[in-house]
mmCIF file with all atom_site columns, C-alpha atoms in Angstrom:
data_model
loop_
_atom_site.group_PDB
_atom_site.id
_atom_site.type_symbol
_atom_site.label_atom_id
_atom_site.label_alt_id
_atom_site.label_comp_id
_atom_site.label_asym_id
_atom_site.label_entity_id
_atom_site.label_seq_id
_atom_site.pdbx_PDB_ins_code
_atom_site.Cartn_x
_atom_site.Cartn_y
_atom_site.Cartn_z
_atom_site.occupancy
_atom_site.B_iso_or_equiv
_atom_site.pdbx_formal_charge
_atom_site.auth_seq_id
_atom_site.auth_comp_id
_atom_site.auth_asym_id
_atom_site.auth_atom_id
_atom_site.pdbx_PDB_model_num
ATOM 1   C CA . TYR A 1 1   ? -68.826 -57.123 -214.704 1.00 57.00 ? 23  TYR A CA 1
ATOM 2   C CA . LYS A 1 2   ? -71.401 -59.340 -212.769 1.00 60.00 ? 24  LYS A CA 1
ATOM 3   C CA . LYS A 1 3   ? -73.155 -57.649 -210.658 1.00 69.00 ? 25  LYS A CA 1
ATOM 4   C CA . ILE A 1 4   ? -72.654 -59.345 -206.571 1.00 74.00 ? 26  ILE A CA 1
ATOM 5   C CA . PRO A 1 5   ? -74.876 -58.501 -203.248 1.00 77.00 ? 27  PRO A CA 1
ATOM 6   C CA . TYR A 1 6   ? -72.948 -56.735 -200.912 1.00 82.00 ? 28  TYR A CA 1
ATOM 7   C CA . HIS A 1 7   ? -73.144 -57.608 -197.391 1.00 88.00 ? 29  HIS A CA 1
ATOM 8   C CA . ILE A 1 8   ? -72.219 -54.596 -195.837 1.00 93.00 ? 30  ILE A CA 1
ATOM 9   C CA . ASP A 1 9   ? -71.328 -53.628 -191.969 1.00 96.00 ? 31  ASP A CA 1
ATOM 10  C CA . TYR A 1 10  ? -72.118 -49.986 -192.406 1.00 97.00 ? 32  TYR A CA 1
ATOM 11  C CA . ASP A 1 11  ? -71.231 -48.678 -189.165 1.00 98.00 ? 33  ASP A CA 1
ATOM 12  C CA . LEU A 1 12  ? -68.143 -50.987 -188.709 1.00 97.00 ? 34  LEU A CA 1
ATOM 13  C CA . PHE A 1 13  ? -67.643 -49.704 -192.859 1.00 97.00 ? 35  PHE A CA 1
ATOM 14  C CA . ALA A 1 14  ? -68.409 -45.916 -191.404 1.00 98.00 ? 36  ALA A CA 1
ATOM 15  C CA . GLN A 1 15  ? -65.733 -46.005 -189.163 1.00 98.00 ? 37  GLN A CA 1
ATOM 16  C CA . ASN A 1 16  ? -62.671 -46.998 -191.500 1.00 97.00 ? 38  ASN A CA 1
ATOM 17  C CA . LEU A 1 17  ? -63.589 -45.158 -193.610 1.00 97.00 ? 39  LEU A CA 1
ATOM 18  C CA . ASN A 1 18  ? -64.236 -41.773 -190.834 1.00 98.00 ? 40  ASN A CA 1
ATOM 19  C CA . GLN A 1 19  ? -60.810 -43.078 -190.139 1.00 98.00 ? 41  GLN A CA 1
ATOM 20  C CA . ILE A 1 20  ? -59.624 -42.340 -193.804 1.00 98.00 ? 42  ILE A CA 1
ATOM 21  C CA . ILE A 1 21  ? -61.114 -39.073 -194.153 1.00 98.00 ? 43  ILE A CA 1
ATOM 22  C CA . GLU A 1 22  ? -59.158 -37.496 -190.908 1.00 98.00 ? 44  GLU A CA 1
ATOM 23  C CA . VAL A 1 23  ? -56.223 -38.516 -192.247 1.00 98.00 ? 45  VAL A CA 1
ATOM 24  C CA . CYS A 1 24  ? -56.990 -37.365 -195.247 1.00 97.00 ? 46  CYS A CA 1
ATOM 25  C CA . LYS A 1 25  ? -58.088 -33.969 -194.031 1.00 97.00 ? 47  LYS A CA 1
ATOM 26  C CA . GLU A 1 26  ? -54.552 -34.036 -192.832 1.00 97.00 ? 48  GLU A CA 1
ATOM 27  C CA . TYR A 1 27  ? -53.926 -33.171 -196.672 1.00 98.00 ? 49  TYR A CA 1
ATOM 28  C CA . GLY A 1 28  ? -56.307 -30.473 -197.192 1.00 97.00 ? 50  GLY A CA 1
ATOM 29  C CA . ILE A 1 29  ? -58.151 -33.884 -199.168 1.00 97.00 ? 51  ILE A CA 1
ATOM 30  C CA . LYS A 1 30  ? -61.928 -33.729 -199.185 1.00 96.00 ? 52  LYS A CA 1
ATOM 31  C CA . LEU A 1 31  ? -62.795 -38.202 -199.717 1.00 97.00 ? 53  LEU A CA 1
ATOM 32  C CA . ALA A 1 32  ? -65.300 -39.068 -202.565 1.00 97.00 ? 54  ALA A CA 1
ATOM 33  C CA . TYR A 1 33  ? -66.767 -42.049 -203.486 1.00 96.00 ? 55  TYR A CA 1
ATOM 34  C CA . GLU A 1 34  ? -67.522 -42.843 -206.946 1.00 97.00 ? 56  GLU A CA 1
ATOM 35  C CA . ASN A 1 35  ? -70.344 -44.480 -208.380 1.00 96.00 ? 57  ASN A CA 1
ATOM 36  C CA . VAL A 1 36  ? -68.664 -47.844 -210.231 1.00 94.00 ? 58  VAL A CA 1
ATOM 37  C CA . HIS A 1 37  ? -71.274 -50.193 -211.749 1.00 91.00 ? 59  HIS A CA 1
ATOM 38  C CA . TYR A 1 38  ? -69.274 -53.812 -209.479 1.00 90.00 ? 60  TYR A CA 1
ATOM 39  C CA . SER A 1 39  ? -68.446 -52.183 -207.041 1.00 91.00 ? 61  SER A CA 1
ATOM 40  C CA . TYR A 1 40  ? -69.873 -50.889 -203.354 1.00 92.00 ? 62  TYR A CA 1
ATOM 41  C CA . PHE A 1 41  ? -71.749 -47.734 -205.012 1.00 94.00 ? 63  PHE A CA 1
ATOM 42  C CA . ASP A 1 42  ? -73.147 -49.371 -207.783 1.00 92.00 ? 64  ASP A CA 1
ATOM 43  C CA . THR A 1 43  ? -76.378 -48.013 -206.010 1.00 93.00 ? 65  THR A CA 1
ATOM 44  C CA . PRO A 1 44  ? -78.080 -44.610 -204.652 1.00 96.00 ? 66  PRO A CA 1
ATOM 45  C CA . GLY A 1 45  ? -78.941 -46.818 -201.307 1.00 95.00 ? 67  GLY A CA 1
ATOM 46  C CA . PHE A 1 46  ? -75.404 -47.616 -200.832 1.00 95.00 ? 68  PHE A CA 1
ATOM 47  C CA . PHE A 1 47  ? -74.480 -43.328 -200.521 1.00 97.00 ? 69  PHE A CA 1
ATOM 48  C CA . GLU A 1 48  ? -77.405 -42.811 -198.448 1.00 97.00 ? 70  GLU A CA 1
ATOM 49  C CA . LYS A 1 49  ? -76.742 -45.804 -195.888 1.00 97.00 ? 71  LYS A CA 1
ATOM 50  C CA . LEU A 1 50  ? -73.067 -44.085 -195.508 1.00 97.00 ? 72  LEU A CA 1
ATOM 51  C CA . LYS A 1 51  ? -74.116 -39.747 -195.619 1.00 97.00 ? 73  LYS A CA 1
ATOM 52  C CA . PRO A 1 52  ? -75.433 -40.108 -192.347 1.00 98.00 ? 74  PRO A CA 1
ATOM 53  C CA . ARG A 1 53  ? -72.314 -41.935 -190.713 1.00 98.00 ? 75  ARG A CA 1
ATOM 54  C CA . CYS A 1 54  ? -69.941 -40.036 -192.596 1.00 98.00 ? 76  CYS A CA 1
ATOM 55  C CA . PRO A 1 55  ? -71.113 -36.537 -192.364 1.00 98.00 ? 77  PRO A CA 1
ATOM 56  C CA . GLU A 1 56  ? -67.750 -35.471 -194.189 1.00 98.00 ? 78  GLU A CA 1
ATOM 57  C CA . LEU A 1 57  ? -67.842 -37.573 -197.213 1.00 98.00 ? 79  LEU A CA 1
ATOM 58  C CA . TYR A 1 58  ? -68.157 -36.426 -200.595 1.00 98.00 ? 80  TYR A CA 1
ATOM 59  C CA . ALA A 1 59  ? -68.897 -38.078 -204.292 1.00 97.00 ? 81  ALA A CA 1
ATOM 60  C CA . THR A 1 60  ? -68.463 -38.639 -207.306 1.00 97.00 ? 82  THR A CA 1
ATOM 61  C CA . PHE A 1 61  ? -71.506 -38.930 -209.242 1.00 98.00 ? 83  PHE A CA 1
ATOM 62  C CA . ASP A 1 62  ? -69.513 -41.249 -212.878 1.00 97.00 ? 84  ASP A CA 1
ATOM 63  C CA . CYS A 1 63  ? -72.558 -41.180 -216.003 1.00 94.00 ? 85  CYS A CA 1
ATOM 64  C CA . LYS A 1 64  ? -70.846 -43.762 -218.235 1.00 95.00 ? 86  LYS A CA 1
ATOM 65  C CA . HIS A 1 65  ? -70.832 -46.132 -214.741 1.00 94.00 ? 87  HIS A CA 1
ATOM 66  C CA . CYS A 1 66  ? -74.199 -45.037 -214.437 1.00 93.00 ? 88  CYS A CA 1
ATOM 67  C CA . ARG A 1 67  ? -75.882 -46.096 -217.574 1.00 91.00 ? 89  ARG A CA 1
ATOM 68  C CA . GLN A 1 68  ? -73.824 -48.811 -217.325 1.00 91.00 ? 90  GLN A CA 1
ATOM 69  C CA . GLY A 1 69  ? -74.865 -50.189 -214.064 1.00 88.00 ? 91  GLY A CA 1
ATOM 70  C CA . GLY A 1 70  ? -78.502 -49.432 -215.905 1.00 87.00 ? 92  GLY A CA 1
ATOM 71  C CA . GLY A 1 71  ? -79.190 -47.217 -213.151 1.00 88.00 ? 93  GLY A CA 1
ATOM 72  C CA . SER A 1 72  ? -81.355 -43.220 -213.193 1.00 92.00 ? 94  SER A CA 1
ATOM 73  C CA . SER A 1 73  ? -78.893 -40.212 -212.914 1.00 92.00 ? 95  SER A CA 1
ATOM 74  C CA . GLU A 1 74  ? -81.069 -38.014 -211.054 1.00 94.00 ? 96  GLU A CA 1
ATOM 75  C CA . LYS A 1 75  ? -81.701 -40.734 -208.385 1.00 96.00 ? 97  LYS A CA 1
ATOM 76  C CA . PHE A 1 76  ? -77.997 -41.327 -207.777 1.00 96.00 ? 98  PHE A CA 1
ATOM 77  C CA . LEU A 1 77  ? -77.387 -37.613 -207.469 1.00 96.00 ? 99  LEU A CA 1
ATOM 78  C CA . GLN A 1 78  ? -80.478 -37.168 -205.098 1.00 96.00 ? 100 GLN A CA 1
ATOM 79  C CA . ALA A 1 79  ? -78.643 -39.511 -202.813 1.00 96.00 ? 101 ALA A CA 1
ATOM 80  C CA . ILE A 1 80  ? -75.417 -37.599 -203.377 1.00 97.00 ? 102 ILE A CA 1
ATOM 81  C CA . GLY A 1 81  ? -76.891 -34.320 -202.322 1.00 95.00 ? 103 GLY A CA 1
ATOM 82  C CA . ASP A 1 82  ? -75.003 -31.433 -201.828 1.00 95.00 ? 104 ASP A CA 1
ATOM 83  C CA . ARG A 1 83  ? -71.799 -33.625 -200.838 1.00 97.00 ? 105 ARG A CA 1
ATOM 84  C CA . LEU A 1 84  ? -70.959 -33.749 -204.729 1.00 97.00 ? 106 LEU A CA 1
ATOM 85  C CA . ALA A 1 85  ? -67.818 -33.347 -205.293 1.00 95.00 ? 107 ALA A CA 1
ATOM 86  C CA . THR A 1 86  ? -67.039 -33.920 -209.335 1.00 95.00 ? 108 THR A CA 1
ATOM 87  C CA . VAL A 1 87  ? -68.942 -35.139 -211.902 1.00 96.00 ? 109 VAL A CA 1
ATOM 88  C CA . HIS A 1 88  ? -67.605 -37.505 -214.947 1.00 96.00 ? 110 HIS A CA 1
ATOM 89  C CA . LEU A 1 89  ? -68.652 -37.065 -218.131 1.00 95.00 ? 111 LEU A CA 1
ATOM 90  C CA . CYS A 1 90  ? -68.237 -40.108 -220.840 1.00 96.00 ? 112 CYS A CA 1
ATOM 91  C CA . ASP A 1 91  ? -70.815 -41.301 -222.704 1.00 96.00 ? 113 ASP A CA 1
ATOM 92  C CA . VAL A 1 92  ? -71.274 -45.739 -223.384 1.00 95.00 ? 114 VAL A CA 1
ATOM 93  C CA . ASN A 1 93  ? -73.085 -47.253 -226.935 1.00 95.00 ? 115 ASN A CA 1
ATOM 94  C CA . LEU A 1 94  ? -76.095 -49.353 -226.041 1.00 94.00 ? 116 LEU A CA 1
ATOM 95  C CA . ASP A 1 95  ? -73.205 -52.303 -225.755 1.00 94.00 ? 117 ASP A CA 1
ATOM 96  C CA . ASN A 1 96  ? -72.680 -50.490 -222.717 1.00 91.00 ? 118 ASN A CA 1
ATOM 97  C CA . THR A 1 97  ? -68.788 -49.830 -224.219 1.00 94.00 ? 119 THR A CA 1
ATOM 98  C CA . THR A 1 98  ? -66.774 -46.146 -223.776 1.00 96.00 ? 120 THR A CA 1
ATOM 99  C CA . THR A 1 99  ? -67.254 -43.734 -226.373 1.00 96.00 ? 121 THR A CA 1
ATOM 100 C CA . LEU A 1 100 ? -66.781 -39.957 -226.527 1.00 96.00 ? 122 LEU A CA 1
ATOM 101 C CA . PRO A 1 101 ? -69.762 -38.281 -225.080 1.00 95.00 ? 123 PRO A CA 1
ATOM 102 C CA . TYR A 1 102 ? -72.672 -37.140 -227.341 1.00 94.00 ? 124 TYR A CA 1
ATOM 103 C CA . GLN A 1 103 ? -71.615 -40.932 -229.604 1.00 95.00 ? 125 GLN A CA 1
ATOM 104 C CA . GLY A 1 104 ? -73.821 -42.896 -227.279 1.00 96.00 ? 126 GLY A CA 1
ATOM 105 C CA . VAL A 1 105 ? -77.021 -42.661 -225.185 1.00 94.00 ? 127 VAL A CA 1
ATOM 106 C CA . VAL A 1 106 ? -76.277 -40.702 -222.337 1.00 94.00 ? 128 VAL A CA 1
ATOM 107 C CA . ASP A 1 107 ? -78.570 -38.224 -222.113 1.00 91.00 ? 129 ASP A CA 1
ATOM 108 C CA . PHE A 1 108 ? -76.172 -34.685 -222.049 1.00 91.00 ? 130 PHE A CA 1
ATOM 109 C CA . GLU A 1 109 ? -78.830 -32.054 -221.682 1.00 87.00 ? 131 GLU A CA 1
ATOM 110 C CA . ALA A 1 110 ? -80.925 -33.896 -218.986 1.00 89.00 ? 132 ALA A CA 1
ATOM 111 C CA . LEU A 1 111 ? -77.880 -34.089 -216.677 1.00 92.00 ? 133 LEU A CA 1
ATOM 112 C CA . PHE A 1 112 ? -77.514 -29.995 -217.069 1.00 90.00 ? 134 PHE A CA 1
ATOM 113 C CA . LEU A 1 113 ? -81.118 -29.441 -216.533 1.00 89.00 ? 135 LEU A CA 1
ATOM 114 C CA . TYR A 1 114 ? -81.321 -31.134 -213.229 1.00 92.00 ? 136 TYR A CA 1
ATOM 115 C CA . LEU A 1 115 ? -77.139 -30.362 -212.522 1.00 91.00 ? 137 LEU A CA 1
ATOM 116 C CA . LYS A 1 116 ? -78.950 -26.474 -213.758 1.00 88.00 ? 138 LYS A CA 1
ATOM 117 C CA . ASP A 1 117 ? -81.138 -27.017 -210.637 1.00 90.00 ? 139 ASP A CA 1
ATOM 118 C CA . HIS A 1 118 ? -79.242 -28.718 -207.696 1.00 92.00 ? 140 HIS A CA 1
ATOM 119 C CA . HIS A 1 119 ? -75.589 -29.040 -208.280 1.00 89.00 ? 141 HIS A CA 1
ATOM 120 C CA . PRO A 1 120 ? -75.186 -24.928 -210.359 1.00 84.00 ? 142 PRO A CA 1
ATOM 121 C CA . LYS A 1 121 ? -71.567 -25.128 -208.883 1.00 83.00 ? 143 LYS A CA 1
ATOM 122 C CA . ALA A 1 122 ? -70.271 -28.921 -209.667 1.00 87.00 ? 144 ALA A CA 1
ATOM 123 C CA . VAL A 1 123 ? -67.096 -29.716 -211.370 1.00 89.00 ? 145 VAL A CA 1
ATOM 124 C CA . LEU A 1 124 ? -67.332 -31.597 -214.136 1.00 91.00 ? 146 LEU A CA 1
ATOM 125 C CA . LEU A 1 125 ? -64.712 -33.442 -215.993 1.00 93.00 ? 147 LEU A CA 1
ATOM 126 C CA . LEU A 1 126 ? -64.847 -34.764 -219.702 1.00 94.00 ? 148 LEU A CA 1
ATOM 127 C CA . GLU A 1 127 ? -63.551 -38.658 -218.784 1.00 95.00 ? 149 GLU A CA 1
ATOM 128 C CA . LEU A 1 128 ? -61.934 -39.616 -222.167 1.00 95.00 ? 150 LEU A CA 1
ATOM 129 C CA . TYR A 1 129 ? -60.263 -43.627 -223.049 1.00 94.00 ? 151 TYR A CA 1
ATOM 130 C CA . GLY A 1 130 ? -57.534 -42.821 -225.471 1.00 94.00 ? 152 GLY A CA 1
ATOM 131 C CA . HIS A 1 131 ? -59.000 -46.394 -227.558 1.00 96.00 ? 153 HIS A CA 1
ATOM 132 C CA . ASN A 1 132 ? -62.061 -43.561 -227.784 1.00 95.00 ? 154 ASN A CA 1
ATOM 133 C CA . TYR A 1 133 ? -60.173 -41.121 -230.129 1.00 95.00 ? 155 TYR A CA 1
ATOM 134 C CA . GLN A 1 134 ? -57.860 -40.477 -232.996 1.00 95.00 ? 156 GLN A CA 1
ATOM 135 C CA . ASP A 1 135 ? -56.548 -37.086 -232.619 1.00 95.00 ? 157 ASP A CA 1
ATOM 136 C CA . VAL A 1 136 ? -56.755 -34.068 -230.709 1.00 94.00 ? 158 VAL A CA 1
ATOM 137 C CA . SER A 1 137 ? -58.929 -32.233 -232.943 1.00 95.00 ? 159 SER A CA 1
ATOM 138 C CA . GLN A 1 138 ? -61.664 -34.842 -231.588 1.00 95.00 ? 160 GLN A CA 1
ATOM 139 C CA . ILE A 1 139 ? -61.310 -34.390 -228.180 1.00 94.00 ? 161 ILE A CA 1
ATOM 140 C CA . LYS A 1 140 ? -61.599 -29.946 -228.180 1.00 95.00 ? 162 LYS A CA 1
ATOM 141 C CA . SER A 1 141 ? -64.531 -30.950 -230.765 1.00 95.00 ? 163 SER A CA 1
ATOM 142 C CA . VAL A 1 142 ? -66.189 -32.971 -226.976 1.00 94.00 ? 164 VAL A CA 1
ATOM 143 C CA . TYR A 1 143 ? -64.964 -29.638 -225.186 1.00 92.00 ? 165 TYR A CA 1
ATOM 144 C CA . ASP A 1 144 ? -66.976 -27.815 -227.912 1.00 92.00 ? 166 ASP A CA 1
ATOM 145 C CA . GLN A 1 145 ? -69.863 -29.833 -227.882 1.00 91.00 ? 167 GLN A CA 1
ATOM 146 C CA . THR A 1 146 ? -69.978 -29.733 -223.840 1.00 89.00 ? 168 THR A CA 1
ATOM 147 C CA . LYS A 1 147 ? -69.630 -25.518 -223.625 1.00 86.00 ? 169 LYS A CA 1
ATOM 148 C CA . GLN A 1 148 ? -72.065 -25.364 -226.066 1.00 85.00 ? 170 GLN A CA 1
ATOM 149 C CA . HIS A 1 149 ? -75.265 -27.784 -224.019 1.00 81.00 ? 171 HIS A CA 1
ATOM 150 C CA . MET A 1 150 ? -74.404 -25.854 -220.955 1.00 79.00 ? 172 MET A CA 1
ATOM 151 C CA . GLU A 1 151 ? -75.211 -22.747 -222.812 1.00 79.00 ? 173 GLU A CA 1
ATOM 152 C CA . THR A 1 152 ? -78.049 -24.792 -224.088 1.00 79.00 ? 174 THR A CA 1
ATOM 153 C CA . VAL A 1 153 ? -79.072 -25.180 -220.524 1.00 75.00 ? 175 VAL A CA 1
ATOM 154 C CA . GLN A 1 154 ? -78.091 -21.457 -220.392 1.00 67.00 ? 176 GLN A CA 1
ATOM 155 C CA . THR A 1 155 ? -75.864 -21.994 -216.919 1.00 64.00 ? 177 THR A CA 1
ATOM 156 C CA . LYS A 1 156 ? -71.770 -21.521 -216.319 1.00 61.00 ? 178 LYS A CA 1
ATOM 157 C CA . PHE A 1 157 ? -70.337 -24.517 -213.752 1.00 57.00 ? 179 PHE A CA 1
ATOM 158 C CA . ILE A 1 158 ? -67.757 -23.812 -211.739 1.00 49.00 ? 180 ILE A CA 1
ATOM 159 C CA . LYS A 1 159 ? -65.901 -25.633 -213.135 1.00 52.00 ? 181 LYS A CA 1
ATOM 160 C CA . PHE A 1 160 ? -65.210 -27.512 -216.474 1.00 53.00 ? 182 PHE A CA 1
ATOM 161 C CA . CYS A 1 161 ? -61.985 -29.801 -216.738 1.00 51.00 ? 183 CYS A CA 1
#
């Protein structure tokens, strides 16, 4: 996808977003924006500008989109700060096509170390695409590798799906 510059009126954007957040709260839902390399949240700055304007907005960190957009996991996670809702675990090849975790270029050990130190209660979700695996045994393997990496960095996240 082509990167296009967005010209956002953050005050108006936040005003509308806060209205959506209020509706979500009526249903017991916390609204979280996901970083996606071809959308508004394509840089850490987007969330940094919304945080003070939307005190009840959360974020989902997607390491695949971070990599595809050429960003730094650490910078995105620093911008998100204490508003981290979930982490999507996916991987990409050098050509930025998706693959199963641990088969591409995402440094999961470094990600887990950062999460251990800054977000020890992070909720991790395996984000797997059907065209990246042939059978359930491959999914089980990714699950087992993730558990092993978590043990390597000596942490247990609050929830792992």
